CSV table of C-alpha atoms in Angstrom, one decimal:
chain,number,residue,atom,x,y,z
A,251,MET,CA,9.0,-25.6,11.1
A,252,THR,CA,11.9,-28.0,11.3
A,253,ALA,CA,9.4,-30.9,11.2
A,254,VAL,CA,7.6,-29.2,8.2
A,255,ASP,CA,10.9,-28.9,6.3
A,256,ALA,CA,11.5,-32.6,6.9
A,257,VAL,CA,8.1,-33.4,5.4
A,258,ILE,CA,8.8,-31.2,2.4
A,259,ARG,CA,12.1,-32.8,1.7
A,260,THR,CA,10.7,-36.3,2.1
A,261,ARG,CA,7.7,-35.6,-0.2
A,262,LEU,CA,10.0,-34.0,-2.8
A,263,ASN,CA,12.1,-37.1,-3.1
A,264,SER,CA,11.0,-38.0,-6.6
A,265,GLU,CA,12.8,-40.5,-8.8
A,266,VAL,CA,13.0,-37.8,-11.5
A,267,VAL,CA,16.3,-36.0,-10.9
A,268,LEU,CA,15.2,-32.7,-12.3
A,269,ILE,CA,12.2,-32.5,-9.9
A,270,ARG,CA,14.6,-33.1,-6.9
A,271,THR,CA,17.0,-30.6,-8.3
A,272,ILE,CA,14.5,-27.8,-8.8
A,273,GLY,CA,12.8,-28.7,-5.5
A,274,ASP,CA,16.1,-28.4,-3.6
A,275,TYR,CA,16.8,-25.1,-5.4
A,276,ILE,CA,13.4,-23.7,-4.3
A,277,ILE,CA,13.8,-24.9,-0.7
A,278,GLY,CA,17.3,-23.4,-0.6
A,279,ALA,CA,15.9,-20.0,-1.6
A,280,GLY,CA,14.3,-19.8,1.9
A,281,GLY,CA,11.4,-17.4,2.2
A,282,LYS,CA,9.2,-16.3,5.1
A,283,ARG,CA,7.1,-19.5,5.2
A,284,MET,CA,4.3,-17.4,6.6
A,285,ARG,CA,1.5,-19.6,5.4
A,286,PRO,CA,2.7,-22.9,7.0
A,287,ALA,CA,3.7,-21.0,10.1
A,288,ILE,CA,0.1,-19.6,10.4
A,289,LEU,CA,-1.4,-23.0,10.0
A,290,LEU,CA,0.9,-24.4,12.8
A,291,MET,CA,0.2,-21.5,15.1
A,292,VAL,CA,-3.5,-21.6,14.6
A,293,ALA,CA,-3.6,-25.3,15.2
A,294,LYS,CA,-1.6,-25.1,18.4
A,295,ALA,CA,-3.5,-22.0,19.6
A,296,LEU,CA,-6.7,-24.0,19.4
A,297,GLY,CA,-5.3,-27.0,21.3
A,298,TYR,CA,-4.2,-29.4,18.5
A,299,GLN,CA,-2.1,-32.3,19.9
A,300,GLY,CA,-1.3,-34.5,16.9
A,301,GLN,CA,1.2,-34.5,14.1
A,302,ARG,CA,-0.9,-33.9,11.0
A,303,HIS,CA,-0.5,-30.2,11.1
A,304,HIS,CA,3.1,-30.7,9.9
A,305,LEU,CA,1.7,-32.5,6.8
A,306,LEU,CA,-0.9,-29.8,6.3
A,307,ALA,CA,1.7,-27.0,6.6
A,308,ALA,CA,3.8,-28.8,3.9
A,309,ILE,CA,0.8,-29.1,1.6
A,310,VAL,CA,0.2,-25.3,1.9
A,311,GLU,CA,3.9,-24.6,1.1
A,312,PHE,CA,3.7,-26.9,-1.9
A,313,ILE,CA,0.7,-25.1,-3.2
A,314,HIS,CA,2.3,-21.7,-2.6
A,315,THR,CA,5.6,-22.8,-4.3
A,316,ALA,CA,3.7,-24.1,-7.3
A,317,THR,CA,2.0,-20.7,-7.7
A,318,LEU,CA,5.4,-19.0,-7.5
A,319,LEU,CA,6.8,-21.2,-10.2
A,320,HIS,CA,3.9,-20.5,-12.5
A,321,ASP,CA,3.9,-16.8,-11.6
A,322,ASP,CA,7.5,-16.3,-12.5
A,323,VAL,CA,7.0,-17.9,-15.9
A,324,VAL,CA,3.9,-15.7,-16.6
A,325,ASP,CA,5.6,-12.5,-15.4
A,326,GLU,CA,8.9,-13.4,-17.0
A,327,SER,CA,10.6,-12.7,-13.7
A,328,ASP,CA,14.3,-13.5,-13.3
A,329,LEU,CA,14.8,-12.6,-9.6
A,330,ARG,CA,13.0,-13.8,-6.4
A,331,ARG,CA,14.2,-13.7,-2.8
A,332,GLY,CA,17.5,-12.3,-4.0
A,333,ARG,CA,18.2,-15.3,-6.2
A,334,SER,CA,17.6,-16.2,-9.9
A,335,THR,CA,14.2,-17.6,-10.4
A,336,ALA,CA,13.8,-21.3,-11.2
A,337,ASN,CA,12.6,-20.5,-14.7
A,338,ALA,CA,15.7,-18.3,-15.2
A,339,VAL,CA,18.0,-21.2,-14.2
A,340,PHE,CA,16.1,-24.2,-15.5
A,341,GLY,CA,13.8,-22.8,-18.2
A,342,ASN,CA,10.1,-22.1,-18.4
A,343,ALA,CA,9.1,-25.7,-19.4
A,344,ALA,CA,10.8,-27.3,-16.4
A,345,SER,CA,9.4,-24.7,-14.0
A,346,VAL,CA,5.8,-25.1,-15.2
A,347,LEU,CA,6.0,-28.9,-15.1
A,348,VAL,CA,7.5,-29.0,-11.6
A,349,GLY,CA,4.8,-26.6,-10.5
A,350,ASP,CA,2.3,-29.1,-11.8
A,351,TYR,CA,4.1,-31.8,-9.9
A,352,LEU,CA,3.9,-29.8,-6.6
A,353,TYR,CA,0.2,-29.3,-7.1
A,354,SER,CA,-0.3,-33.0,-7.7
A,355,ARG,CA,1.8,-34.0,-4.8
A,356,ALA,CA,-0.1,-31.6,-2.5
A,357,PHE,CA,-3.4,-33.3,-3.4
A,358,GLU,CA,-1.9,-36.7,-2.9
A,359,MET,CA,-0.8,-35.6,0.6
A,360,MET,CA,-4.3,-34.2,1.4
A,361,VAL,CA,-5.6,-37.8,0.9
A,362,ASP,CA,-3.2,-38.9,3.7
A,363,VAL,CA,-4.7,-36.3,6.0
A,364,ASP,CA,-8.1,-38.1,5.5
A,365,ARG,CA,-10.3,-35.1,6.3
A,366,MET,CA,-12.9,-34.3,3.7
A,367,ARG,CA,-13.3,-30.7,5.0
A,368,ILE,CA,-9.6,-30.2,4.5
A,369,MET,CA,-9.9,-31.4,0.9
A,370,GLN,CA,-12.7,-29.0,0.4
A,371,ILE,CA,-10.8,-26.0,1.8
A,372,MET,CA,-7.6,-26.7,-0.2
A,373,SER,CA,-9.3,-27.6,-3.5
A,374,SER,CA,-11.5,-24.5,-3.3
A,375,ALA,CA,-8.4,-22.4,-2.5
A,376,THR,CA,-6.5,-23.7,-5.6
A,377,THR,CA,-9.5,-22.9,-7.8
A,378,VAL,CA,-9.8,-19.4,-6.4
A,379,ILE,CA,-6.0,-18.8,-6.7
A,380,ALA,CA,-6.2,-19.8,-10.4
A,381,GLU,CA,-9.1,-17.4,-10.9
A,382,GLY,CA,-7.0,-14.7,-9.3
A,383,GLU,CA,-4.1,-15.4,-11.6
A,384,VAL,CA,-6.4,-15.0,-14.6
A,385,LEU,CA,-8.0,-11.8,-13.2
A,386,GLN,CA,-4.6,-10.3,-12.7
A,387,LEU,CA,-3.7,-11.2,-16.3
A,388,LEU,CA,-6.8,-9.4,-17.5
A,389,ASN,CA,-5.9,-6.3,-15.4
A,390,ILE,CA,-2.3,-6.0,-16.8
A,391,HIS,CA,-1.8,-2.9,-18.8
A,392,ASP,CA,-5.3,-1.7,-17.9
A,393,PRO,CA,-5.2,1.8,-16.3
A,394,ASP,CA,-8.9,1.7,-15.6
A,395,VAL,CA,-8.7,-1.0,-13.0
A,396,SER,CA,-10.6,0.2,-9.9
A,397,GLU,CA,-9.5,-0.3,-6.3
A,398,ALA,CA,-12.3,-2.9,-5.9
A,399,ARG,CA,-11.1,-4.9,-8.9
A,400,TYR,CA,-7.5,-4.7,-7.6
A,401,LEU,CA,-8.5,-5.9,-4.1
A,402,GLN,CA,-10.5,-8.8,-5.6
A,403,VAL,CA,-7.3,-10.0,-7.3
A,404,VAL,CA,-5.4,-9.7,-4.0
A,405,ARG,CA,-8.1,-11.6,-2.1
A,406,PHE,CA,-8.2,-14.3,-4.7
A,407,LYS,CA,-4.5,-14.6,-5.7
A,408,THR,CA,-2.8,-14.0,-2.4
A,409,ALA,CA,-5.1,-13.9,0.6
A,410,LYS,CA,-7.0,-17.1,-0.3
A,411,LEU,CA,-4.1,-19.4,0.6
A,412,PHE,CA,-3.5,-17.5,3.9
A,413,GLU,CA,-7.2,-18.0,4.6
A,414,ALA,CA,-7.1,-21.7,3.7
A,415,ALA,CA,-4.0,-22.3,5.9
A,416,ALA,CA,-5.6,-20.7,8.9
A,417,GLU,CA,-8.9,-22.4,8.4
A,418,ALA,CA,-7.3,-25.8,7.9
A,419,GLY,CA,-5.4,-25.3,11.2
A,420,ALA,CA,-8.6,-24.7,13.0
A,421,VAL,CA,-10.4,-27.6,11.3
A,422,ILE,CA,-7.7,-30.1,12.1
A,423,SER,CA,-8.0,-28.9,15.8
A,424,ASP,CA,-11.7,-29.7,15.9
A,425,ALA,CA,-12.4,-26.1,16.8
A,426,THR,CA,-15.8,-24.6,17.1
A,427,LEU,CA,-17.5,-23.2,14.1
A,428,GLU,CA,-17.0,-19.7,15.5
A,429,GLN,CA,-13.3,-20.3,15.9
A,430,ILE,CA,-13.0,-21.8,12.4
A,431,GLU,CA,-14.7,-18.8,10.8
A,432,ALA,CA,-12.5,-16.5,12.9
A,433,ALA,CA,-9.4,-18.3,11.7
A,434,ALA,CA,-10.5,-18.0,8.1
A,435,ALA,CA,-11.1,-14.3,8.6
A,436,PHE,CA,-7.7,-13.8,10.2
A,437,GLY,CA,-6.0,-15.5,7.3
A,438,ARG,CA,-8.0,-13.5,4.7
A,439,HIS,CA,-7.2,-10.1,6.3
A,440,ILE,CA,-3.5,-10.8,7.2
A,441,GLY,CA,-3.0,-12.1,3.6
A,442,THR,CA,-4.5,-9.0,2.2
A,443,ALA,CA,-2.4,-6.8,4.4
A,444,PHE,CA,0.7,-8.7,3.4
A,445,GLN,CA,0.1,-8.2,-0.3
A,446,LEU,CA,-0.7,-4.5,0.1
A,447,VAL,CA,2.6,-4.0,1.9
A,448,ASP,CA,4.4,-5.9,-0.9
A,449,ASP,CA,2.9,-3.4,-3.4
A,450,VAL,CA,4.1,-0.5,-1.2
A,451,LEU,CA,7.6,-1.9,-1.0
A,452,ASP,CA,7.7,-2.2,-4.8
A,453,TYR,CA,8.0,1.6,-4.8
A,454,SER,CA,9.8,2.3,-1.5
A,455,GLY,CA,12.2,-0.6,-0.8
A,456,GLU,CA,15.7,-1.6,-1.9
A,457,ALA,CA,16.1,-4.5,-4.3
A,458,THR,CA,18.7,-6.0,-2.0
A,459,ALA,CA,16.2,-6.0,0.9
A,460,LEU,CA,13.2,-7.1,-1.1
A,461,GLY,CA,15.0,-9.9,-3.1
A,462,LYS,CA,13.3,-8.6,-6.2
A,463,ASN,CA,13.8,-5.8,-8.7
A,464,VAL,CA,12.2,-2.6,-7.4
A,465,GLY,CA,9.6,-1.4,-9.8
A,466,ASP,CA,8.9,-4.8,-11.3
A,467,ASP,CA,5.2,-4.4,-10.9
A,468,LEU,CA,5.3,-1.2,-13.0
A,469,LYS,CA,7.4,-2.8,-15.7
A,470,GLU,CA,4.9,-5.6,-15.9
A,471,GLY,CA,2.1,-3.2,-16.3
A,472,LYS,CA,0.4,-4.2,-13.0
A,473,PRO,CA,-2.0,-1.5,-11.7
A,474,THR,CA,-1.4,-1.8,-7.9
A,475,LEU,CA,-2.9,0.3,-5.2
A,476,PRO,CA,-0.3,3.1,-5.2
A,477,LEU,CA,-0.8,3.6,-8.9
A,478,ILE,CA,-4.6,3.4,-8.7
A,479,ARG,CA,-4.5,6.1,-6.0
A,480,VAL,CA,-2.5,8.5,-8.2
A,481,LEU,CA,-5.1,7.8,-11.0
A,482,GLU,CA,-7.8,8.8,-8.6
A,483,VAL,CA,-6.4,11.9,-6.9
A,484,GLY,CA,-3.4,13.0,-9.0
A,485,THR,CA,-3.1,16.0,-11.3
A,486,PRO,CA,-4.0,15.6,-14.9
A,487,ASP,CA,-0.3,15.4,-15.8
A,488,GLN,CA,0.4,12.8,-13.1
A,489,ARG,CA,-2.6,10.7,-14.1
A,490,ALA,CA,-1.5,10.8,-17.8
A,491,LEU,CA,2.0,9.7,-16.7
A,492,VAL,CA,0.7,6.7,-14.7
A,493,ARG,CA,-1.8,5.7,-17.4
A,494,VAL,CA,1.0,5.6,-20.0
A,495,ALA,CA,3.3,3.7,-17.6
A,496,ILE,CA,0.6,1.0,-17.0
A,497,GLU,CA,-0.4,0.7,-20.6
A,498,GLN,CA,3.2,0.4,-21.9
A,499,GLY,CA,5.0,-1.0,-19.0
A,500,GLU,CA,7.7,1.6,-19.7
A,501,ALA,CA,8.1,5.0,-18.1
A,502,ASP,CA,10.4,7.2,-16.1
A,503,PHE,CA,10.4,5.3,-12.8
A,504,GLU,CA,11.6,8.3,-10.9
A,505,ALA,CA,8.8,10.5,-12.3
A,506,VAL,CA,6.2,7.8,-11.4
A,507,ALA,CA,7.7,7.5,-7.9
A,508,GLN,CA,7.5,11.3,-7.4
A,509,ALA,CA,3.9,11.3,-8.5
A,510,ILE,CA,3.2,8.5,-5.9
A,511,GLN,CA,5.0,10.5,-3.2
A,512,ALA,CA,3.3,13.8,-4.1
A,513,ASN,CA,-0.2,12.2,-3.7
A,514,ASP,CA,0.8,10.3,-0.5
A,515,ALA,CA,-0.2,7.1,-2.3
A,516,LEU,CA,2.1,4.9,-0.3
A,517,ASN,CA,0.7,6.1,3.0
A,518,TYR,CA,-2.8,5.5,1.6
A,519,ALA,CA,-1.9,1.9,0.7
A,520,MET,CA,-0.2,1.4,4.1
A,521,GLN,CA,-3.3,2.7,5.9
A,522,THR,CA,-5.4,0.2,3.9
A,523,ALA,CA,-3.0,-2.5,4.9
A,524,GLN,CA,-3.1,-1.5,8.6
A,525,ALA,CA,-6.9,-1.6,8.5
A,526,GLU,CA,-6.7,-5.2,7.2
A,527,ALA,CA,-4.2,-6.1,9.9
A,528,GLU,CA,-6.5,-4.6,12.6
A,529,LEU,CA,-9.4,-6.8,11.3
A,530,ALA,CA,-7.0,-9.8,11.5
A,531,ARG,CA,-6.3,-8.9,15.1
A,532,GLN,CA,-9.9,-8.6,16.0
A,533,ALA,CA,-10.7,-12.0,14.5
A,534,LEU,CA,-8.4,-13.6,17.1
A,535,ASN,CA,-10.6,-12.3,20.0
A,536,VAL,CA,-12.5,-15.7,20.0
A,537,PHE,CA,-9.2,-17.6,20.5
A,538,PRO,CA,-8.2,-18.7,24.0
A,539,GLU,CA,-5.1,-16.9,25.5
A,540,SER,CA,-1.9,-18.7,24.6
A,541,THR,CA,1.7,-18.1,23.5
A,542,CYS,CA,0.6,-19.1,19.9
A,543,LYS,CA,-2.2,-16.5,19.9
A,544,ASP,CA,0.4,-14.0,21.0
A,545,ALA,CA,2.6,-15.0,18.1
A,546,LEU,CA,-0.4,-14.6,15.7
A,547,LEU,CA,-1.0,-11.1,17.1
A,548,ALA,CA,2.7,-10.3,16.6
A,549,LEU,CA,2.4,-11.5,13.0
A,550,CYS,CA,-0.3,-8.8,12.4
A,551,ALA,CA,2.3,-6.2,13.3
A,552,PHE,CA,5.1,-7.9,11.3
A,553,ALA,CA,2.9,-8.0,8.2
A,554,VAL,CA,2.8,-4.2,8.0
A,555,ASP,CA,6.1,-3.2,9.7
A,556,ARG,CA,8.5,-5.3,7.5
A,557,ASP,CA,10.9,-4.0,4.9
A,558,ARG,CA,11.0,-7.2,2.7
């Protein structure tokens, strides 16, 4: 990860001062760096011996960071990872344009990797992520979103980059087709589990631990799985409360939280996340035994056991 950070800083060294400033601000915000870590661990678990996995991991982080910059503008967010968002500090225009720069730089770096299959994986991922963003936009303030529609957004918007990171790590290692498909499945399922837990934490965590404002999803009118579950099994009054909350983005947060608790909706969402994490674990069965495989297995537990 130290080597990846060095690549990130080198490739962010633009002659345009504002790009460097915002880039340094984003890097300083930290984050879990799960996607690049997954790529590195998959590559090493499958016997990769070169250095290009560092470049690939930086590419994945650039794509992820670009999506965050654009997300925060679209969602009008002012807090991420316990710090003010880039758009809150530098303005929407600068955030969008630097996000565009990161996308462009990522594709420039892909050319340096010189593997057409990697280009296909990453370009497809960015397309699917964009589709997920638009699908989520269409779902906002819509209380009739089904669990299937919600999970489609999760798989497109969040899980796809996890999948691409893991698959790229396998491809760069010249793994077998079975191992490449297994790596992609691992990333897809661990990414889905990761987002489901995020949605649970939006109603059960503390803002200081999460680094974001608890209840933000509700304020933005996002119908996440805990809310969808209440709409499916709640009492008429509870369903009416949640419908209005999603439609208006304004409601008694405590009353909504109580409705979620009364219907065990957080546990339902956690069980769904745990099922995804188990599928991720099973996908690793075709990997040879190694410390990196053990780390990937541990990541399955971390994805569902974390508090932030």
